[in-house]
Coordinates of C-alpha atoms in Angstrom, one line a residue:
M5 CA -43.9 3.0 -16.6
R6 CA -44.8 5.4 -19.5
T7 CA -48.1 5.1 -21.5
R8 CA -48.2 4.6 -25.2
S9 CA -49.5 8.3 -25.7
E10 CA -46.4 9.6 -23.8
K11 CA -44.1 7.4 -25.9
V12 CA -45.6 8.8 -29.1
T13 CA -45.4 12.5 -27.7
T14 CA -41.8 12.2 -26.7
S15 CA -40.5 10.2 -29.7
S16 CA -42.5 12.1 -32.4
P17 CA -40.1 14.3 -34.5
T18 CA -40.8 17.9 -35.6
V19 CA -39.2 20.1 -38.2
F20 CA -40.1 23.1 -36.0
T21 CA -37.4 22.7 -33.5
A22 CA -36.1 25.6 -31.6
Q23 CA -32.7 25.4 -33.5
T24 CA -34.4 25.3 -36.9
L25 CA -36.7 28.3 -36.1
I26 CA -33.9 30.4 -34.7
V27 CA -31.7 29.6 -37.8
S28 CA -34.6 30.6 -40.1
G29 CA -35.1 33.9 -38.4
I30 CA -31.4 34.7 -38.5
T31 CA -31.3 33.6 -42.1
W32 CA -34.4 35.8 -42.9
A33 CA -32.7 38.8 -41.2
V34 CA -29.5 38.2 -43.1
L35 CA -31.3 38.0 -46.4
A36 CA -33.2 41.2 -45.7
L37 CA -30.0 43.1 -44.7
L38 CA -28.2 41.9 -48.0
F39 CA -31.3 43.0 -49.9
F40 CA -31.3 46.4 -48.4
L41 CA -27.5 46.7 -48.8
L42 CA -27.4 45.7 -52.4
F43 CA -30.4 47.6 -53.7
S44 CA -31.4 50.3 -51.4
T45 CA -29.2 53.0 -53.1
I46 CA -30.9 54.9 -55.9
P47 CA -28.6 54.8 -59.0
A48 CA -27.6 58.4 -60.3
G49 CA -30.0 59.5 -62.9
D50 CA -32.9 57.5 -61.6
E51 CA -35.9 59.2 -60.1
G52 CA -36.5 56.7 -57.4
R53 CA -36.3 53.0 -56.4
P54 CA -38.0 50.4 -58.7
L55 CA -41.3 48.8 -57.8
W56 CA -39.9 45.4 -57.4
Y57 CA -37.6 46.7 -54.6
S58 CA -40.5 48.2 -52.8
I59 CA -42.4 44.9 -53.0
G60 CA -39.3 43.0 -51.8
T61 CA -39.0 45.2 -48.5
F62 CA -42.8 44.9 -48.0
V63 CA -42.5 41.0 -48.1
F64 CA -39.6 40.9 -45.9
G65 CA -41.4 42.8 -43.2
L66 CA -44.7 41.1 -43.6
V67 CA -43.3 37.6 -43.3
A68 CA -41.2 38.5 -40.2
N69 CA -44.3 39.9 -38.4
V70 CA -46.6 37.1 -39.4
G71 CA -44.0 34.5 -38.2
A72 CA -43.4 36.3 -35.1
G73 CA -47.1 36.7 -34.3
I74 CA -47.6 32.9 -34.8
L75 CA -44.6 32.0 -32.5
C76 CA -45.8 34.4 -29.8
L77 CA -49.4 32.9 -29.9
R78 CA -47.9 29.5 -29.6
N79 CA -46.4 30.6 -26.3
W80 CA -49.9 31.9 -25.3
R81 CA -51.4 28.5 -26.0
S82 CA -48.8 26.6 -24.0
P83 CA -49.7 26.3 -20.3
Q84 CA -46.0 25.6 -19.6
V85 CA -44.7 29.1 -20.5
V86 CA -43.2 30.7 -17.5
S87 CA -43.6 34.6 -18.3
G88 CA -47.4 34.4 -18.4
R89 CA -49.7 33.4 -21.3
T90 CA -51.3 37.0 -21.4
V91 CA -47.8 38.5 -21.9
W92 CA -47.4 36.6 -25.2
L93 CA -51.0 37.0 -26.2
A94 CA -50.6 40.7 -26.2
I95 CA -47.2 40.6 -28.1
G96 CA -48.6 38.1 -30.6
I97 CA -51.6 40.3 -31.3
G98 CA -49.2 43.2 -31.7
M99 CA -47.0 41.4 -34.2
L100 CA -50.2 40.3 -36.2
S101 CA -51.5 43.8 -36.1
Y102 CA -48.3 45.1 -37.5
A103 CA -48.6 42.7 -40.4
I104 CA -52.2 43.8 -41.1
G105 CA -51.0 47.4 -41.1
D106 CA -48.2 46.5 -43.6
L107 CA -51.0 44.9 -45.9
L108 CA -53.1 48.1 -45.7
F109 CA -50.1 50.4 -46.1
G110 CA -48.8 48.4 -49.0
C111 CA -52.4 48.8 -50.8
W112 CA -52.1 52.6 -50.2
E113 CA -48.5 52.7 -51.5
L114 CA -48.0 50.0 -54.0
V115 CA -51.5 49.3 -55.4
W116 CA -53.0 52.8 -55.4
G117 CA -49.8 54.8 -55.8
L118 CA -50.6 57.2 -52.8
D119 CA -48.0 58.5 -50.2
P120 CA -50.2 59.0 -47.3
D121 CA -49.5 60.9 -44.0
V122 CA -51.9 58.4 -42.4
S123 CA -53.6 55.3 -43.8
L124 CA -55.9 52.7 -42.4
G125 CA -53.0 50.8 -41.8
D126 CA -51.9 53.1 -39.0
M127 CA -54.9 51.9 -37.0
F128 CA -53.3 48.5 -36.7
Y129 CA -49.9 50.1 -36.1
L130 CA -51.4 51.9 -33.3
L131 CA -52.9 48.8 -31.9
T132 CA -49.3 47.2 -32.1
Y133 CA -47.9 49.8 -29.8
I134 CA -50.7 49.4 -27.4
C135 CA -50.4 45.6 -27.3
L136 CA -46.6 45.5 -27.0
G137 CA -46.7 48.0 -24.2
W138 CA -49.4 46.0 -22.5
G139 CA -47.5 42.7 -22.7
M140 CA -44.2 44.2 -21.7
V141 CA -45.6 46.0 -18.7
L142 CA -47.2 42.8 -17.6
A143 CA -43.8 40.9 -17.9
V144 CA -42.2 43.8 -15.8
V145 CA -44.9 43.6 -13.2
S146 CA -44.7 39.9 -12.8
K147 CA -40.9 40.2 -12.4
R148 CA -41.4 42.5 -9.4
L149 CA -38.8 44.9 -10.7
N150 CA -36.1 45.4 -8.1
L151 CA -33.0 47.1 -9.7
E152 CA -29.6 47.9 -8.3
K153 CA -28.3 51.5 -8.4
W154 CA -26.1 51.0 -11.4
Q155 CA -29.2 49.5 -13.2
W156 CA -31.4 52.5 -12.4
A157 CA -28.7 54.8 -13.7
V158 CA -28.5 53.0 -17.0
L159 CA -32.4 52.9 -17.2
I160 CA -32.7 56.8 -16.4
G161 CA -29.7 57.5 -19.0
I162 CA -31.4 55.5 -21.8
A163 CA -34.8 57.1 -21.0
A164 CA -33.3 60.7 -21.0
A165 CA -31.4 59.9 -24.3
G166 CA -34.5 58.5 -26.0
I167 CA -36.8 61.3 -24.8
A168 CA -34.2 64.0 -25.9
L169 CA -33.9 62.4 -29.4
A170 CA -37.7 62.1 -29.8
V171 CA -38.2 65.7 -28.8
W172 CA -35.4 67.0 -31.2
L173 CA -36.8 65.2 -34.1
S174 CA -40.5 66.3 -33.3
I175 CA -40.1 70.1 -32.6
S176 CA -36.9 71.0 -34.3
P177 CA -37.4 74.1 -36.5
E178 CA -35.5 72.7 -39.2
G179 CA -37.6 69.6 -39.0
V180 CA -40.8 71.5 -39.2
E181 CA -39.6 73.4 -42.2
M182 CA -38.6 70.3 -44.0
T183 CA -41.6 68.5 -43.1
T184 CA -43.8 71.3 -44.6
A185 CA -41.8 71.3 -47.9
T186 CA -42.0 67.5 -48.0
T187 CA -45.7 67.6 -47.4
E188 CA -46.2 70.0 -50.2
A189 CA -44.0 67.9 -52.5
L190 CA -45.9 64.7 -51.7
T191 CA -49.2 66.5 -52.2
A192 CA -48.1 67.3 -55.7
D193 CA -47.0 63.7 -56.3
V194 CA -50.3 62.4 -55.0
A195 CA -52.3 64.7 -57.3
E196 CA -50.3 63.0 -60.4
V197 CA -51.1 59.4 -59.2
A198 CA -54.2 59.4 -57.4
N199 CA -56.4 58.7 -60.4
S200 CA -55.3 55.0 -59.9
A201 CA -57.1 55.0 -56.4
P202 CA -60.8 54.5 -56.1
A203 CA -62.7 57.6 -55.1
F204 CA -63.7 56.2 -51.6
I205 CA -59.9 55.5 -50.9
E206 CA -59.1 59.2 -52.0
T207 CA -61.8 60.3 -49.5
I208 CA -60.5 58.2 -46.7
D209 CA -57.0 59.3 -47.4
N210 CA -57.8 63.0 -47.2
T211 CA -59.8 62.5 -44.1
L212 CA -57.1 60.6 -42.2
S213 CA -54.5 63.2 -43.2
N214 CA -56.1 65.6 -40.8
Y215 CA -54.9 63.5 -37.9
A216 CA -51.4 63.2 -39.1
Y217 CA -50.0 65.3 -36.3
Y218 CA -51.8 63.4 -33.6
V219 CA -50.7 60.0 -35.0
G220 CA -47.2 61.0 -35.3
L221 CA -47.2 62.3 -31.7
F222 CA -48.5 59.0 -30.5
Y223 CA -45.8 57.2 -32.3
V224 CA -43.0 59.3 -30.6
V225 CA -44.5 58.9 -27.1
A226 CA -45.1 55.1 -27.7
D227 CA -41.6 54.7 -29.0
V228 CA -40.0 56.3 -25.9
F229 CA -42.3 54.4 -23.7
L230 CA -41.5 51.0 -25.2
L231 CA -37.8 52.0 -25.1
I232 CA -38.0 52.6 -21.3
I233 CA -40.0 49.3 -20.7
A234 CA -37.7 47.3 -22.9
T235 CA -34.6 48.5 -20.9
A236 CA -36.3 47.7 -17.6
L237 CA -37.1 44.2 -18.9
L238 CA -33.5 43.7 -20.0
L239 CA -32.2 44.7 -16.5
A240 CA -34.9 42.9 -14.6
F241 CA -34.2 39.6 -16.3
W242 CA -30.4 40.2 -16.4
G243 CA -28.6 36.9 -15.7
G244 CA -31.8 34.8 -15.2
R245 CA -32.8 31.5 -16.7
F246 CA -35.0 33.4 -19.1
S247 CA -32.6 36.2 -19.7
Q248 CA -31.9 35.2 -23.3
S249 CA -35.4 35.4 -24.5
W250 CA -36.1 38.8 -22.9
Q251 CA -32.8 40.1 -24.3
M252 CA -34.2 39.3 -27.7
I253 CA -37.4 41.0 -26.9
A254 CA -35.5 44.1 -25.7
A255 CA -33.3 44.1 -28.8
G256 CA -36.5 43.8 -31.0
T257 CA -37.8 47.0 -29.3
F258 CA -34.6 48.8 -29.8
S259 CA -34.7 47.9 -33.3
L260 CA -38.3 49.2 -33.7
Y261 CA -37.1 52.4 -32.0
I262 CA -34.1 52.9 -34.4
A263 CA -36.3 52.3 -37.5
D264 CA -39.0 54.7 -36.2
M265 CA -36.6 57.5 -35.3
W266 CA -34.9 57.1 -38.5
F267 CA -38.2 57.5 -40.3
K268 CA -38.9 60.5 -38.1
Y269 CA -35.7 62.0 -39.1
A270 CA -36.2 61.2 -42.8
E271 CA -39.3 63.2 -42.9
R272 CA -37.1 66.3 -42.7
L273 CA -35.5 65.4 -46.0
A274 CA -37.4 66.8 -48.9
D275 CA -36.3 64.2 -51.4
Y276 CA -36.6 61.2 -49.1
Q277 CA -38.2 58.0 -50.5
S278 CA -39.0 54.9 -48.3
G279 CA -36.8 52.0 -48.5
S280 CA -33.5 53.3 -47.2
L281 CA -31.0 51.0 -45.4
L282 CA -31.9 51.8 -41.8
E283 CA -35.4 50.7 -42.5
V284 CA -34.1 47.1 -42.4
F285 CA -34.6 47.4 -38.6
W286 CA -38.3 47.1 -39.3
V287 CA -37.5 43.5 -40.4
F288 CA -35.0 43.0 -37.5
S289 CA -37.5 43.9 -34.9
P290 CA -40.2 41.1 -35.5
V291 CA -37.4 38.5 -36.1
L292 CA -35.8 39.3 -32.8
F293 CA -39.4 39.1 -31.1
G294 CA -39.8 35.7 -32.8
I295 CA -36.5 34.5 -31.6
G296 CA -37.4 35.6 -28.1
A297 CA -40.6 33.6 -28.3
V298 CA -38.8 30.6 -29.5
L299 CA -36.3 30.7 -26.6
E300 CA -39.0 31.3 -24.0
Y301 CA -41.0 28.2 -25.3
H302 CA -37.8 26.1 -25.6
I303 CA -36.6 26.8 -22.1
S304 CA -40.2 26.5 -20.5
T305 CA -41.0 23.2 -22.1
R306 CA -37.5 21.8 -21.6
S307 CA -37.6 22.7 -17.9
R308 CA -41.1 20.9 -17.4
Q309 CA -40.0 17.8 -19.2
G310 CA -36.7 17.7 -17.1
R311 CA -38.8 17.8 -13.9
R312 CA -41.1 15.1 -15.3
R313 CA -38.0 12.9 -16.0
R314 CA -36.8 13.3 -12.6
G315 CA -40.1 12.6 -11.0
G316 CA -40.4 9.5 -13.1
A317 CA -36.9 8.4 -12.2
A318 CA -37.7 8.9 -8.5
A319 CA -40.9 6.9 -8.7
A320 CA -39.2 4.0 -10.4
A321 CA -36.5 4.0 -7.9
A322 CA -39.1 3.9 -5.1
D323 CA -40.9 1.0 -6.7
S324 CA -37.7 -1.0 -7.1

């Protein structure tokens, strides 16, 4: 016989069901895509994108990362989650760190009118990659990776392609020349608008710009590493009970790689301005991480509840 507390727990409704959260994430991603599709193109004769558009892209990314972080930390707090609580703690910290990075970068770009090579937000972006790598490696280790020959071939092929693209974008002579031209242009732009930034922010900005090469190199290496780990996760969980959740995590990592590689390519363009269409993948990435967290939580708790019901039914049958 169930206790009163069990009855309340099983009968109490909640608006945050798995279906509601997944639909909300998909809706947010679709709205972001429509926003980018409709307004990312710079009209002929305009110097750039309007401020409201930049704020809109900022809000879409910030909300997605905060939501994904909360959902991942919910998995961490649940003793029922199967993939390991530490895995979701690391991913959750990574998502929230990215949100903090967005806040700081938004201050640099939208509040103070700076266009930095490196901002304080990059400290939290770097933490994001470290935490995501940590969590995904733990997931792979717990799975005891044992791939078939065709899976190893897929993994090696994707790794080779990812490394080749990253190297081409990083050391291409054309890219170096265009990056130099872009840096000179941005320096001139910053000189015009820097009077809106406090003096100590200008000092920090000038100091951090000295580390732009090393930060950029870290991003490239981290992107390739996450791409390889995400592919390994996708193959390791292929066809399992929890394959759907880790398919979403892998897709979120691929989206992050696409957005980062596009931005790396865009640095070659002298007249590039942030907010282009492919940057919508920076919104897709946390949305997919959040959906993966919801699926993992739903399957884990449903499986545990199913075992409890079967145990209770067996006990009732024995008593009768």
